[in-house]
PDB file of C-alpha atoms and ligand atoms in Angstrom:
ATOM      1  CA  UNK A 259       0.000   0.000   0.000  1.00  0.00           C
ATOM      2  CA  UNK A 260       0.922   3.633   0.403  1.00  0.00           C
ATOM      3  CA  UNK A 261       3.571   5.230   2.586  1.00  0.00           C
ATOM      4  CA  UNK A 262       2.986   5.813   6.267  1.00  0.00           C
ATOM      5  CA  UNK A 263       2.438   9.528   5.632  1.00  0.00           C
ATOM      6  CA  UNK A 264      -0.137   8.843   2.903  1.00  0.00           C
ATOM      7  CA  UNK A 265      -1.873   6.378   5.197  1.00  0.00           C
ATOM      8  CA  UNK A 266      -1.837   9.026   7.927  1.00  0.00           C
ATOM      9  CA  UNK A 267      -3.528  11.525   5.626  1.00  0.00           C
ATOM     10  CA  UNK A 268      -6.267   9.005   4.816  1.00  0.00           C
ATOM     11  CA  UNK A 269      -6.749   8.098   8.465  1.00  0.00           C
ATOM     12  CA  UNK A 270      -6.956  11.772   9.464  1.00  0.00           C
ATOM     13  CA  UNK A 271      -9.647  12.411   6.838  1.00  0.00           C
ATOM     14  CA  UNK A 272     -11.636   9.390   7.983  1.00  0.00           C
ATOM     15  CA  UNK A 273     -11.313  10.442  11.639  1.00  0.00           C
ATOM     16  CA  UNK A 274     -12.750  13.855  10.772  1.00  0.00           C
ATOM     17  CA  UNK A 275     -15.785  12.183   9.181  1.00  0.00           C
ATOM     18  CA  UNK A 276     -16.421   9.923  12.166  1.00  0.00           C
ATOM     19  CA  UNK A 277     -15.941  12.835  14.571  1.00  0.00           C
ATOM     20  CA  UNK A 278     -18.575  14.793  12.656  1.00  0.00           C
ATOM     21  CA  UNK A 279     -20.965  11.874  13.170  1.00  0.00           C
ATOM     22  CA  UNK A 280     -20.327  11.990  16.942  1.00  0.00           C
ATOM     23  CA  UNK A 281     -18.696   8.565  16.946  1.00  0.00           C
ATOM     24  CA  UNK A 282     -15.209   9.665  18.131  1.00  0.00           C
ATOM     25  CA  UNK A 283     -16.018  11.837  21.130  1.00  0.00           C
ATOM     26  CA  UNK A 284     -13.234  13.063  23.362  1.00  0.00           C
ATOM     27  CA  UNK A 285     -10.159  11.247  22.147  1.00  0.00           C
ATOM     28  CA  UNK A 286     -12.003   7.951  21.702  1.00  0.00           C
ATOM     29  CA  UNK A 287     -11.800   5.542  18.811  1.00  0.00           C
ATOM     30  CA  UNK A 288      -8.997   4.581  16.454  1.00  0.00           C
ATOM     31  CA  UNK A 289      -8.569   3.571  12.842  1.00  0.00           C
ATOM     32  CA  UNK A 290      -5.990   1.477  11.050  1.00  0.00           C
ATOM     33  CA  UNK A 291      -5.025   0.520   7.538  1.00  0.00           C
ATOM     34  CA  UNK A 292      -2.752  -2.318   6.457  1.00  0.00           C
ATOM     35  CA  UNK A 293       0.596  -1.198   5.000  1.00  0.00           C
ATOM     36  CA  UNK A 294       1.986  -4.656   4.250  1.00  0.00           C
ATOM     37  CA  UNK A 295       1.195  -8.316   4.808  1.00  0.00           C
ATOM     38  CA  UNK A 296       4.471 -10.172   5.094  1.00  0.00           C
ATOM     39  CA  UNK A 297       5.175  -9.363   7.821  1.00  0.00           C
ATOM     40  CA  UNK A 298       1.916  -7.689   8.828  1.00  0.00           C
ATOM     41  CA  UNK A 299       2.306  -3.940   9.258  1.00  0.00           C
ATOM     42  CA  UNK A 300      -0.444  -1.433   9.964  1.00  0.00           C
ATOM     43  CA  UNK A 301      -0.728   2.328  10.192  1.00  0.00           C
ATOM     44  CA  UNK A 302      -2.826   3.164  13.274  1.00  0.00           C
ATOM     45  CA  UNK A 303      -3.913   6.478  14.722  1.00  0.00           C
ATOM     46  CA  UNK A 304      -1.778   7.815  17.566  1.00  0.00           C
ATOM     47  CA  UNK A 305      -3.041   7.727  21.139  1.00  0.00           C
ATOM     48  CA  UNK A 306      -4.730  10.515  23.054  1.00  0.00           C
ATOM     49  CA  UNK A 307      -5.462  12.977  20.256  1.00  0.00           C
ATOM     50  CA  UNK A 308      -8.672  14.775  19.337  1.00  0.00           C
ATOM     51  CA  UNK A 309      -9.858  12.773  16.344  1.00  0.00           C
ATOM     52  CA  UNK A 310     -11.338  15.850  14.707  1.00  0.00           C
ATOM     53  CA  UNK A 311      -7.914  17.517  14.561  1.00  0.00           C
ATOM     54  CA  UNK A 312      -5.699  14.711  13.281  1.00  0.00           C
ATOM     55  CA  UNK A 313      -2.933  15.373  10.750  1.00  0.00           C
ATOM     56  CA  UNK A 314      -1.084  13.008   8.433  1.00  0.00           C
ATOM     57  CA  UNK A 315       1.734  12.822  11.027  1.00  0.00           C
ATOM     58  CA  UNK A 316      -0.520  11.547  13.826  1.00  0.00           C
ATOM     59  CA  UNK A 317      -0.007   7.944  12.818  1.00  0.00           C
ATOM     60  CA  UNK A 318       2.153   5.029  14.008  1.00  0.00           C
ATOM     61  CA  UNK A 319       3.410   1.987  12.141  1.00  0.00           C
ATOM     62  CA  UNK A 320       2.762  -1.129  14.214  1.00  0.00           C
ATOM     63  CA  UNK A 321       3.274  -4.872  13.929  1.00  0.00           C
ATOM     64  CA  UNK A 322       0.622  -7.569  14.394  1.00  0.00           C
ATOM     65  CA  UNK A 323       0.825  -7.246  18.188  1.00  0.00           C
ATOM     66  CA  UNK A 324       0.269  -3.471  18.140  1.00  0.00           C
ATOM     67  CA  UNK A 325       3.885  -2.624  18.971  1.00  0.00           C
ATOM     68  CA  UNK A 326       5.489   0.323  17.148  1.00  0.00           C
ATOM     69  CA  UNK A 327       8.110  -0.779  14.623  1.00  0.00           C
ATOM     70  CA  UNK A 328       9.971   2.498  14.093  1.00  0.00           C
ATOM     71  CA  UNK A 329      11.813   4.685  16.616  1.00  0.00           C
ATOM     72  CA  UNK A 330      10.667   8.230  17.354  1.00  0.00           C
ATOM     73  CA  UNK A 331       7.026   7.541  16.616  1.00  0.00           C
ATOM     74  CA  UNK A 332       4.011   8.764  18.582  1.00  0.00           C
ATOM     75  CA  UNK A 333       2.456   6.311  21.039  1.00  0.00           C
ATOM     76  CA  UNK A 334      -0.009   4.037  19.236  1.00  0.00           C
ATOM     77  CA  UNK A 335      -3.562   3.697  20.411  1.00  0.00           C
ATOM     78  CA  UNK A 336      -3.945   1.441  23.435  1.00  0.00           C
ATOM     79  CA  UNK A 337      -6.245  -0.692  21.291  1.00  0.00           C
ATOM     80  CA  UNK A 338      -3.724  -1.140  18.466  1.00  0.00           C
ATOM     81  CA  UNK A 339      -3.160  -4.784  19.419  1.00  0.00           C
ATOM     82  CA  UNK A 340      -6.758  -5.666  18.594  1.00  0.00           C
ATOM     83  CA  UNK A 341      -6.464  -3.928  15.214  1.00  0.00           C
ATOM     84  CA  UNK A 342      -3.487  -6.139  14.441  1.00  0.00           C
ATOM     85  CA  UNK A 343      -5.325  -9.266  15.554  1.00  0.00           C
ATOM     86  CA  UNK A 344      -8.414  -8.454  13.471  1.00  0.00           C
ATOM     87  CA  UNK A 345      -6.334  -7.680  10.371  1.00  0.00           C
ATOM     88  CA  UNK A 346      -4.343 -10.913  10.815  1.00  0.00           C
ATOM     89  CA  UNK A 347      -7.367 -13.175  11.351  1.00  0.00           C
ATOM     90  CA  UNK A 348      -9.814 -11.620   8.878  1.00  0.00           C
ATOM     91  CA  UNK A 349      -7.412 -10.509   6.155  1.00  0.00           C
ATOM     92  CA  UNK A 350      -9.012  -7.054   6.280  1.00  0.00           C
ATOM     93  CA  UNK A 351      -7.192  -4.076   4.785  1.00  0.00           C
ATOM     94  CA  UNK A 352      -8.665  -1.570   7.242  1.00  0.00           C
ATOM     95  CA  UNK A 353     -10.188  -1.635  10.716  1.00  0.00           C
ATOM     96  CA  UNK A 354     -12.496   0.998  12.198  1.00  0.00           C
ATOM     97  CA  UNK A 355     -13.066   1.327  15.945  1.00  0.00           C
ATOM     98  CA  UNK A 356     -15.570   3.957  17.072  1.00  0.00           C
ATOM     99  CA  UNK A 357     -17.479   4.672  20.260  1.00  0.00           C
ATOM    100  CA  UNK A 358     -20.848   5.096  18.566  1.00  0.00           C
ATOM    101  CA  UNK A 359     -23.717   4.750  21.048  1.00  0.00           C
ATOM    102  CA  UNK A 360     -26.040   2.392  19.163  1.00  0.00           C
ATOM    103  CA  UNK A 361     -23.728  -0.671  19.242  1.00  0.00           C
ATOM    104  CA  UNK A 362     -23.197  -0.275  22.978  1.00  0.00           C
ATOM    105  CA  UNK A 363     -26.933   0.096  23.639  1.00  0.00           C
ATOM    106  CA  UNK A 364     -27.628  -2.954  21.474  1.00  0.00           C
ATOM    107  CA  UNK A 365     -25.063  -5.028  23.392  1.00  0.00           C
ATOM    108  CA  UNK A 366     -26.681  -3.943  26.635  1.00  0.00           C
ATOM    109  CA  UNK A 367     -30.014  -5.303  25.411  1.00  0.00           C
ATOM    110  CA  UNK A 368     -28.630  -8.427  23.645  1.00  0.00           C
ATOM    111  CA  UNK A 369     -25.451  -9.253  25.614  1.00  0.00           C
ATOM    112  CA  UNK A 370     -24.417 -12.399  23.727  1.00  0.00           C
ATOM    113  CA  UNK A 371     -24.962 -11.364  20.109  1.00  0.00           C
ATOM    114  CA  UNK A 372     -27.012  -8.818  18.199  1.00  0.00           C
ATOM    115  CA  UNK A 373     -29.143 -10.345  15.446  1.00  0.00           C
ATOM    116  CA  UNK A 374     -30.010  -8.544  12.225  1.00  0.00           C
ATOM    117  CA  UNK A 375     -32.359  -9.829   9.546  1.00  0.00           C
ATOM    118  CA  UNK A 376     -34.461  -8.648   6.637  1.00  0.00           C
ATOM    119  CA  UNK A 377     -32.935  -5.191   6.339  1.00  0.00           C
ATOM    120  CA  UNK A 378     -31.973  -3.536   3.064  1.00  0.00           C
ATOM    121  CA  UNK A 379     -28.910  -2.045   4.782  1.00  0.00           C
ATOM    122  CA  UNK A 380     -27.471  -5.558   5.173  1.00  0.00           C
ATOM    123  CA  UNK A 381     -26.433  -5.161   1.530  1.00  0.00           C
ATOM    124  CA  UNK A 382     -24.213  -2.243   2.535  1.00  0.00           C
ATOM    125  CA  UNK A 383     -22.798  -4.424   5.301  1.00  0.00           C
ATOM    126  CA  UNK A 384     -21.584  -6.984   2.785  1.00  0.00           C
ATOM    127  CA  UNK A 385     -24.504  -9.405   2.588  1.00  0.00           C
ATOM    128  CA  UNK A 386     -28.000  -9.775   1.191  1.00  0.00           C
ATOM    129  CA  UNK A 387     -31.113  -8.101   2.546  1.00  0.00           C
ATOM    130  CA  UNK A 388     -32.580 -11.431   3.698  1.00  0.00           C
ATOM    131  CA  UNK A 389     -29.411 -12.664   5.396  1.00  0.00           C
ATOM    132  CA  UNK A 390     -29.456 -13.534   9.078  1.00  0.00           C
ATOM    133  CA  UNK A 391     -26.430 -11.847  10.632  1.00  0.00           C
ATOM    134  CA  UNK A 392     -25.297 -12.118  14.249  1.00  0.00           C
ATOM    135  CA  UNK A 393     -22.860  -9.508  15.470  1.00  0.00           C
ATOM    136  CA  UNK A 394     -20.766 -11.039  18.275  1.00  0.00           C
ATOM    137  CA  UNK A 395     -20.609  -9.210  21.605  1.00  0.00           C
ATOM    138  CA  UNK A 396     -17.593  -9.634  23.889  1.00  0.00           C
ATOM    139  CA  UNK A 397     -17.018  -8.241  27.401  1.00  0.00           C
ATOM    140  CA  UNK A 398     -14.843  -5.176  27.672  1.00  0.00           C
ATOM    141  CA  UNK A 399     -11.229  -5.603  28.773  1.00  0.00           C
ATOM    142  CA  UNK A 400      -8.110  -3.463  28.959  1.00  0.00           C
ATOM    143  CA  UNK A 401      -6.069  -6.513  27.907  1.00  0.00           C
ATOM    144  CA  UNK A 402      -5.854  -6.686  24.111  1.00  0.00           C
ATOM    145  CA  UNK A 403      -4.891 -10.372  24.226  1.00  0.00           C
ATOM    146  CA  UNK A 404      -8.073 -11.172  26.151  1.00  0.00           C
ATOM    147  CA  UNK A 405     -10.135  -9.123  23.685  1.00  0.00           C
ATOM    148  CA  UNK A 406      -8.316 -10.669  20.727  1.00  0.00           C
ATOM    149  CA  UNK A 407      -8.963 -14.198  21.976  1.00  0.00           C
ATOM    150  CA  UNK A 408     -12.661 -13.402  22.467  1.00  0.00           C
ATOM    151  CA  UNK A 409     -12.826 -11.913  18.972  1.00  0.00           C
ATOM    152  CA  UNK A 410     -11.173 -14.938  17.391  1.00  0.00           C
ATOM    153  CA  UNK A 411     -13.420 -17.400  19.280  1.00  0.00           C
ATOM    154  CA  UNK A 412     -16.527 -15.826  17.737  1.00  0.00           C
ATOM    155  CA  UNK A 413     -15.063 -14.869  14.363  1.00  0.00           C
ATOM    156  CA  UNK A 414     -16.996 -15.696  11.196  1.00  0.00           C
ATOM    157  CA  UNK A 415     -15.621 -14.629   7.805  1.00  0.00           C
ATOM    158  CA  UNK A 416     -19.053 -13.341   6.702  1.00  0.00           C
ATOM    159  CA  UNK A 417     -19.524 -11.018   9.704  1.00  0.00           C
ATOM    160  CA  UNK A 418     -17.092  -8.077   9.616  1.00  0.00           C
ATOM    161  CA  UNK A 419     -17.918  -6.551  13.006  1.00  0.00           C
ATOM    162  CA  UNK A 420     -17.451  -7.028  16.739  1.00  0.00           C
ATOM    163  CA  UNK A 421     -19.210  -5.167  19.548  1.00  0.00           C
ATOM    164  CA  UNK A 422     -17.311  -4.664  22.795  1.00  0.00           C
ATOM    165  CA  UNK A 423     -19.870  -4.290  25.584  1.00  0.00           C
ATOM    166  CA  UNK A 424     -20.025  -0.925  27.348  1.00  0.00           C
ATOM    167  CA  UNK A 425     -17.296   0.275  25.000  1.00  0.00           C
ATOM    168  CA  UNK A 426     -17.766   0.460  21.224  1.00  0.00           C
ATOM    169  CA  UNK A 427     -17.655  -1.387  17.932  1.00  0.00           C
ATOM    170  CA  UNK A 428     -15.006  -2.696  15.538  1.00  0.00           C
ATOM    171  CA  UNK A 429     -15.828  -2.990  11.822  1.00  0.00           C
ATOM    172  CA  UNK A 430     -13.429  -4.034   9.084  1.00  0.00           C
ATOM    173  CA  UNK A 431     -13.254  -4.190   5.315  1.00  0.00           C
ATOM    174  CA  UNK A 432     -10.936  -4.452   2.354  1.00  0.00           C
ATOM    175  CA  UNK A 433     -10.058  -0.755   2.630  1.00  0.00           C
ATOM    176  CA  UNK A 434     -11.014   2.315   4.667  1.00  0.00           C
ATOM    177  CA  UNK A 435     -13.942   3.104   2.376  1.00  0.00           C
ATOM    178  CA  UNK A 436     -15.533  -0.320   2.633  1.00  0.00           C
ATOM    179  CA  UNK A 437     -14.943  -0.341   6.392  1.00  0.00           C
ATOM    180  CA  UNK A 438     -16.616   3.081   6.655  1.00  0.00           C
ATOM    181  CA  UNK A 439     -19.606   2.055   4.568  1.00  0.00           C
ATOM    182  CA  UNK A 440     -20.069  -1.063   6.664  1.00  0.00           C
ATOM    183  CA  UNK A 441     -19.776   0.960   9.881  1.00  0.00           C
ATOM    184  CA  UNK A 442     -22.391   3.447   8.682  1.00  0.00           C
ATOM    185  CA  UNK A 443     -24.807   0.723   7.573  1.00  0.00           C
ATOM    186  CA  UNK A 444     -24.329  -1.281  10.776  1.00  0.00           C
ATOM    187  CA  UNK A 445     -24.934   1.760  12.960  1.00  0.00           C
ATOM    188  CA  UNK A 446     -28.171   2.481  11.055  1.00  0.00           C
ATOM    189  CA  UNK A 447     -29.385  -1.107  11.496  1.00  0.00           C
ATOM    190  CA  UNK A 448     -28.577  -1.109  15.203  1.00  0.00           C
ATOM    191  CA  UNK A 449     -30.526   2.097  15.684  1.00  0.00           C
ATOM    192  CA  UNK A 450     -33.416   0.543  13.783  1.00  0.00           C
ATOM    193  CA  UNK A 451     -33.623  -2.582  15.936  1.00  0.00           C
ATOM    194  CA  UNK A 452     -33.231  -0.563  19.131  1.00  0.00           C
ATOM    195  CA  UNK A 453     -36.165   1.664  18.200  1.00  0.00           C
ATOM    196  CA  UNK A 454     -38.537  -0.992  16.858  1.00  0.00           C
TER     197      UNK A 454
HETATM  198 ZN1   ZN B 562     -12.313   2.163  22.308  1.00  0.00          ZN
END
């Protein structure tokens, strides 16, 4: 893929969009894009920054465990390790993690998995409108290995999302655009089932 700086510019633009939607409040949320596969390298947003004010330099190159691979880089997001795990297991090219409210409310109501069916927006999520999709829900943890193991235990190749209870949602896709479209469609569907 592109250079780290180019990836940083793309991530900053995406962060601004998610911030405008209210899904990256405070300094919450983080995005990543795969830079290379062998070995796995990702560009991930730096920790602790206002996601509406990111620049192309506010990015860190990490390995599959979330550890920075270059000296003199910013500190990666605390959740970088889960980005690496998701990219490694799913083969995704980009991972979105936002603290949108609807996924967290849905996990509160359906704490094991959130079921979606017979919704046109499932097509934007990568399936067919009459598919039956179950979004896995895992308990929150500050330990990315614990979260990664829970993700992998419930992983299905046809379901590109994971809700972390009382925390937020991860959605992935082949690139940042597909991951964004899936995130937007999923958030809409979760709001729909919460309100009906
Ligand atoms: Zn988070």
